[in-house]
Amino acid sequence: MSDEDALLRRWRALWPGGMGETVDAIYFDLLARYSQPHRAYHTLDHVAGCLHWLDEIRSLLAHPDEVELALWFHDAVYDPRRADNEEQSAALASEALRALGGTAEAAERVAELIRLTAHRVTDLTSDAALVCDIDLAILGAEPAAFAAYDAAIRREYAWVPEDVFRRERARVLAGFLARPRIYYTATFVAALEQRARVNLDGAIRHLRMAG
């Protein structure tokens, strides 16, 4: 479980020097969003996990604070019945950052990082590559953590019939497995690529055999 007090302190630390009420209001709006009852994986725990990875690779980032903000907001809007969650999350982040005094240019850079977590672009570099690798780190988790993630995704799609879910989930996971590299950066390839391929192969086999 994430430590909400620690996360609040971390969020406040991004905004030194003022606007405390607005800073806190946006944090508690994010907390409410990540606590929505239809979420099982895309929760504050996922954000905390992403921030843990950020701390591990911060020295590799050109704009670490912008990356951190993108990670805070990247799943702020999440409805598994919609296809525009990343775009809506990007818009929310842009609005919030402008309210907190950020420049239009910085807000747009953060918004673009969030849009890329839709994982439709395959030739990313620099901060964008690292944001997407962080978001996909769960694919290379230890088997028990990956299994918990996989089960949580099924709960988020509980409204989808079993045969449809198995077919579509296998298709999505196979798309990642078919990439020459699942991860964009050498750091994540070295740390997680091999285990991610084992996890994905096992999950796809299970989905197809049970179907």
Short mmCIF file of N, CA, C and O in Angstrom, two decimals, residues 62-136:
data_model
loop_
_atom_site.label_atom_id
_atom_site.label_comp_id
_atom_site.label_asym_id
_atom_site.label_seq_id
_atom_site.Cartn_x
_atom_site.Cartn_y
_atom_site.Cartn_z
N ALA A 62 16.39 14.44 -18.34
CA ALA A 62 16.70 15.83 -18.67
C ALA A 62 15.85 16.80 -17.86
O ALA A 62 16.32 17.86 -17.45
N HIS A 63 14.58 16.43 -17.65
CA HIS A 63 13.64 17.30 -16.92
C HIS A 63 12.92 16.46 -15.87
O HIS A 63 11.74 16.12 -16.03
N PRO A 64 13.59 16.12 -14.77
CA PRO A 64 13.00 15.18 -13.81
C PRO A 64 11.71 15.66 -13.18
O PRO A 64 10.81 14.85 -12.94
N ASP A 65 11.56 16.95 -12.91
CA ASP A 65 10.33 17.42 -12.30
C ASP A 65 9.15 17.29 -13.27
O ASP A 65 8.04 16.93 -12.85
N GLU A 66 9.38 17.54 -14.54
CA GLU A 66 8.31 17.36 -15.52
C GLU A 66 7.94 15.89 -15.66
O GLU A 66 6.75 15.55 -15.78
N VAL A 67 8.92 15.03 -15.62
CA VAL A 67 8.64 13.59 -15.66
C VAL A 67 7.83 13.19 -14.43
O VAL A 67 6.85 12.44 -14.53
N GLU A 68 8.21 13.71 -13.26
CA GLU A 68 7.46 13.37 -12.06
C GLU A 68 6.02 13.82 -12.16
O GLU A 68 5.09 13.08 -11.82
N LEU A 69 5.79 15.02 -12.66
CA LEU A 69 4.42 15.50 -12.81
C LEU A 69 3.64 14.64 -13.80
O LEU A 69 2.46 14.33 -13.58
N ALA A 70 4.29 14.23 -14.87
CA ALA A 70 3.62 13.34 -15.84
C ALA A 70 3.21 12.04 -15.17
O ALA A 70 2.11 11.52 -15.41
N LEU A 71 4.06 11.50 -14.32
CA LEU A 71 3.73 10.25 -13.64
C LEU A 71 2.59 10.44 -12.65
O LEU A 71 1.72 9.57 -12.52
N TRP A 72 2.55 11.57 -11.97
CA TRP A 72 1.43 11.83 -11.05
C TRP A 72 0.09 11.85 -11.80
O TRP A 72 -0.92 11.37 -11.29
N PHE A 73 0.09 12.42 -13.00
CA PHE A 73 -1.17 12.65 -13.70
C PHE A 73 -1.50 11.60 -14.76
O PHE A 73 -2.60 11.62 -15.31
N HIS A 74 -0.59 10.67 -15.06
CA HIS A 74 -0.75 9.91 -16.31
C HIS A 74 -1.98 9.01 -16.34
O HIS A 74 -2.50 8.69 -17.41
N ASP A 75 -2.48 8.59 -15.18
CA ASP A 75 -3.72 7.80 -15.13
C ASP A 75 -4.80 8.51 -14.31
O ASP A 75 -5.72 7.86 -13.80
N ALA A 76 -4.69 9.83 -14.20
CA ALA A 76 -5.66 10.56 -13.38
C ALA A 76 -7.08 10.39 -13.90
O ALA A 76 -8.03 10.30 -13.13
N VAL A 77 -7.23 10.33 -15.20
CA VAL A 77 -8.52 9.98 -15.82
C VAL A 77 -8.39 8.55 -16.30
O VAL A 77 -7.53 8.24 -17.13
N TYR A 78 -9.22 7.67 -15.76
CA TYR A 78 -9.14 6.26 -16.16
C TYR A 78 -10.53 5.65 -16.12
O TYR A 78 -11.12 5.45 -15.06
N ASP A 79 -11.04 5.39 -17.31
CA ASP A 79 -12.31 4.70 -17.49
C ASP A 79 -12.05 3.60 -18.51
O ASP A 79 -11.81 3.89 -19.69
N PRO A 80 -12.04 2.33 -18.10
CA PRO A 80 -11.70 1.25 -19.04
C PRO A 80 -12.67 1.11 -20.20
O PRO A 80 -12.39 0.37 -21.15
N ARG A 81 -13.78 1.82 -20.16
CA ARG A 81 -14.73 1.78 -21.28
C ARG A 81 -14.40 2.82 -22.35
O ARG A 81 -15.06 2.85 -23.39
N ARG A 82 -13.41 3.67 -22.10
CA ARG A 82 -13.07 4.75 -23.03
C ARG A 82 -11.69 4.52 -23.63
O ARG A 82 -10.86 3.82 -23.06
N ALA A 83 -11.43 5.18 -24.75
CA ALA A 83 -10.14 5.06 -25.43
C ALA A 83 -9.32 6.34 -25.36
O ALA A 83 -8.25 6.40 -25.97
N ASP A 84 -9.80 7.34 -24.63
CA ASP A 84 -9.12 8.63 -24.62
C ASP A 84 -8.62 9.01 -23.23
O ASP A 84 -8.48 10.20 -22.92
N ASN A 85 -8.33 8.03 -22.40
CA ASN A 85 -7.92 8.33 -21.03
C ASN A 85 -6.64 9.16 -20.98
O ASN A 85 -6.53 10.10 -20.18
N GLU A 86 -5.66 8.82 -21.81
CA GLU A 86 -4.40 9.55 -21.78
C GLU A 86 -4.60 11.00 -22.22
O GLU A 86 -4.03 11.92 -21.62
N GLU A 87 -5.41 11.20 -23.26
CA GLU A 87 -5.67 12.56 -23.72
C GLU A 87 -6.39 13.37 -22.64
O GLU A 87 -6.07 14.54 -22.39
N GLN A 88 -7.36 12.75 -21.98
CA GLN A 88 -8.08 13.44 -20.91
C GLN A 88 -7.18 13.71 -19.71
O GLN A 88 -7.25 14.77 -19.09
N SER A 89 -6.31 12.77 -19.38
CA SER A 89 -5.36 12.98 -18.29
C SER A 89 -4.38 14.10 -18.63
O SER A 89 -4.02 14.91 -17.77
N ALA A 90 -3.95 14.15 -19.88
CA ALA A 90 -3.05 15.21 -20.32
C ALA A 90 -3.71 16.58 -20.20
O ALA A 90 -3.08 17.55 -19.75
N ALA A 91 -4.97 16.66 -20.59
CA ALA A 91 -5.69 17.93 -20.48
C ALA A 91 -5.85 18.36 -19.02
O ALA A 91 -5.70 19.54 -18.68
N LEU A 92 -6.14 17.39 -18.16
CA LEU A 92 -6.27 17.69 -16.73
C LEU A 92 -4.95 18.20 -16.17
O LEU A 92 -4.91 19.18 -15.41
N ALA A 93 -3.85 17.54 -16.54
CA ALA A 93 -2.54 17.96 -16.05
C ALA A 93 -2.21 19.36 -16.53
O ALA A 93 -1.72 20.20 -15.75
N SER A 94 -2.45 19.63 -17.80
CA SER A 94 -2.15 20.95 -18.35
C SER A 94 -2.92 22.04 -17.59
O SER A 94 -2.35 23.08 -17.22
N GLU A 95 -4.18 21.80 -17.35
CA GLU A 95 -5.00 22.77 -16.62
C GLU A 95 -4.48 22.97 -15.20
O GLU A 95 -4.37 24.11 -14.71
N ALA A 96 -4.14 21.88 -14.53
CA ALA A 96 -3.66 21.96 -13.15
C ALA A 96 -2.33 22.69 -13.07
O ALA A 96 -2.12 23.54 -12.18
N LEU A 97 -1.43 22.39 -13.98
CA LEU A 97 -0.11 23.02 -13.93
C LEU A 97 -0.18 24.50 -14.23
O LEU A 97 0.55 25.30 -13.62
N ARG A 98 -1.07 24.89 -15.11
CA ARG A 98 -1.26 26.32 -15.36
C ARG A 98 -1.84 26.99 -14.12
O ARG A 98 -1.45 28.11 -13.76
N ALA A 99 -2.75 26.33 -13.42
CA ALA A 99 -3.32 26.89 -12.20
C ALA A 99 -2.26 27.06 -11.12
O ALA A 99 -2.38 27.94 -10.26
N LEU A 100 -1.22 26.24 -11.18
CA LEU A 100 -0.14 26.31 -10.20
C LEU A 100 1.00 27.22 -10.63
O LEU A 100 2.05 27.25 -9.99
N GLY A 101 0.81 27.93 -11.72
CA GLY A 101 1.80 28.90 -12.15
C GLY A 101 2.81 28.41 -13.15
O GLY A 101 3.78 29.11 -13.45
N GLY A 102 2.62 27.21 -13.67
CA GLY A 102 3.55 26.69 -14.67
C GLY A 102 3.40 27.39 -16.00
O GLY A 102 2.34 27.95 -16.32
N THR A 103 4.44 27.37 -16.79
CA THR A 103 4.38 27.98 -18.11
C THR A 103 3.59 27.09 -19.07
O THR A 103 3.46 25.88 -18.87
N ALA A 104 3.09 27.70 -20.12
CA ALA A 104 2.36 26.94 -21.13
C ALA A 104 3.27 25.89 -21.77
O ALA A 104 2.83 24.78 -22.07
N GLU A 105 4.54 26.22 -21.95
CA GLU A 105 5.47 25.29 -22.58
C GLU A 105 5.72 24.07 -21.70
O GLU A 105 5.70 22.93 -22.19
N ALA A 106 5.92 24.30 -20.42
CA ALA A 106 6.15 23.17 -19.51
C ALA A 106 4.90 22.31 -19.40
O ALA A 106 4.98 21.07 -19.38
N ALA A 107 3.74 22.96 -19.31
CA ALA A 107 2.49 22.20 -19.22
C ALA A 107 2.29 21.32 -20.45
O ALA A 107 1.84 20.18 -20.33
N GLU A 108 2.65 21.83 -21.61
CA GLU A 108 2.48 21.04 -22.83
C GLU A 108 3.49 19.89 -22.88
O GLU A 108 3.16 18.80 -23.34
N ARG A 109 4.70 20.12 -22.39
CA ARG A 109 5.67 19.01 -22.36
C ARG A 109 5.19 17.90 -21.44
O ARG A 109 5.29 16.71 -21.78
N VAL A 110 4.66 18.26 -20.29
CA VAL A 110 4.11 17.25 -19.38
C VAL A 110 2.93 16.54 -20.03
O VAL A 110 2.82 15.31 -19.98
N ALA A 111 2.05 17.30 -20.66
CA ALA A 111 0.89 16.70 -21.31
C ALA A 111 1.31 15.71 -22.40
O ALA A 111 0.71 14.64 -22.54
N GLU A 112 2.34 16.06 -23.16
CA GLU A 112 2.79 15.16 -24.23
C GLU A 112 3.38 13.87 -23.65
O GLU A 112 3.16 12.78 -24.21
N LEU A 113 4.10 13.97 -22.55
CA LEU A 113 4.60 12.75 -21.90
C LEU A 113 3.44 11.85 -21.50
O LEU A 113 3.51 10.62 -21.64
N ILE A 114 2.37 12.44 -20.99
CA ILE A 114 1.21 11.65 -20.58
C ILE A 114 0.56 10.99 -21.78
O ILE A 114 0.19 9.81 -21.74
N ARG A 115 0.42 11.73 -22.87
CA ARG A 115 -0.19 11.15 -24.08
C ARG A 115 0.59 9.92 -24.54
O ARG A 115 0.00 8.94 -25.02
N LEU A 116 1.89 9.96 -24.41
CA LEU A 116 2.72 8.85 -24.89
C LEU A 116 2.53 7.58 -24.08
O LEU A 116 2.88 6.49 -24.55
N THR A 117 1.95 7.68 -22.87
CA THR A 117 1.72 6.46 -22.09
C THR A 117 0.57 5.63 -22.64
O THR A 117 0.25 4.58 -22.08
N ALA A 118 -0.03 6.06 -23.74
CA ALA A 118 -0.93 5.18 -24.49
C ALA A 118 -0.15 4.07 -25.18
O ALA A 118 -0.74 3.09 -25.65
N HIS A 119 1.16 4.23 -25.28
CA HIS A 119 2.08 3.20 -25.81
C HIS A 119 1.76 2.85 -27.27
O HIS A 119 1.81 1.69 -27.67
N ARG A 120 1.49 3.89 -28.05
CA ARG A 120 1.25 3.67 -29.48
C ARG A 120 2.45 4.09 -30.33
O ARG A 120 2.49 3.80 -31.52
N VAL A 121 3.40 4.80 -29.72
CA VAL A 121 4.60 5.25 -30.43
C VAL A 121 5.75 4.34 -30.05
O VAL A 121 5.94 4.02 -28.87
N THR A 122 6.52 3.91 -31.03
CA THR A 122 7.54 2.88 -30.77
C THR A 122 8.97 3.38 -30.92
O THR A 122 9.90 2.59 -30.80
N ASP A 123 9.18 4.67 -31.19
CA ASP A 123 10.55 5.16 -31.42
C ASP A 123 10.88 6.32 -30.48
O ASP A 123 11.34 7.37 -30.91
N LEU A 124 10.65 6.11 -29.20
CA LEU A 124 10.85 7.16 -28.22
C LEU A 124 12.29 7.21 -27.73
O LEU A 124 12.99 6.20 -27.73
N THR A 125 12.70 8.38 -27.29
CA THR A 125 14.02 8.56 -26.71
C THR A 125 13.90 9.47 -25.49
O THR A 125 12.83 10.00 -25.19
N SER A 126 15.00 9.64 -24.77
CA SER A 126 15.13 10.60 -23.69
C SER A 126 14.04 10.42 -22.63
O SER A 126 13.66 9.29 -22.31
N ASP A 127 13.52 11.54 -22.10
CA ASP A 127 12.56 11.46 -21.01
C ASP A 127 11.30 10.70 -21.41
O ASP A 127 10.72 9.96 -20.60
N ALA A 128 10.86 10.86 -22.65
CA ALA A 128 9.65 10.18 -23.09
C ALA A 128 9.82 8.66 -23.01
O ALA A 128 8.91 7.94 -22.57
N ALA A 129 10.97 8.18 -23.42
CA ALA A 129 11.24 6.73 -23.36
C ALA A 129 11.24 6.24 -21.92
O ALA A 129 10.69 5.18 -21.61
N LEU A 130 11.83 7.01 -21.03
CA LEU A 130 11.90 6.60 -19.63
C LEU A 130 10.53 6.63 -18.96
O LEU A 130 10.21 5.75 -18.14
N VAL A 131 9.70 7.61 -19.28
CA VAL A 131 8.34 7.64 -18.73
C VAL A 131 7.59 6.38 -19.14
O VAL A 131 6.94 5.72 -18.31
N CYS A 132 7.67 6.03 -20.41
CA CYS A 132 6.94 4.85 -20.87
C CYS A 132 7.53 3.56 -20.30
O CYS A 132 6.79 2.62 -19.98
N ASP A 133 8.84 3.50 -20.15
CA ASP A 133 9.44 2.33 -19.53
C ASP A 133 9.00 2.19 -18.07
O ASP A 133 8.71 1.08 -17.60
N ILE A 134 8.94 3.31 -17.36
CA ILE A 134 8.45 3.26 -15.97
C ILE A 134 7.02 2.75 -15.93
O ILE A 134 6.67 1.91 -15.10
N ASP A 135 6.18 3.23 -16.82
CA ASP A 135 4.78 2.82 -16.83
C ASP A 135 4.65 1.33 -17.11
O ASP A 135 3.72 0.68 -16.61
N LEU A 136 5.57 0.78 -17.89
CA LEU A 136 5.53 -0.64 -18.26
C LEU A 136 6.38 -1.52 -17.35
O LEU A 136 6.50 -2.73 -17.61
#
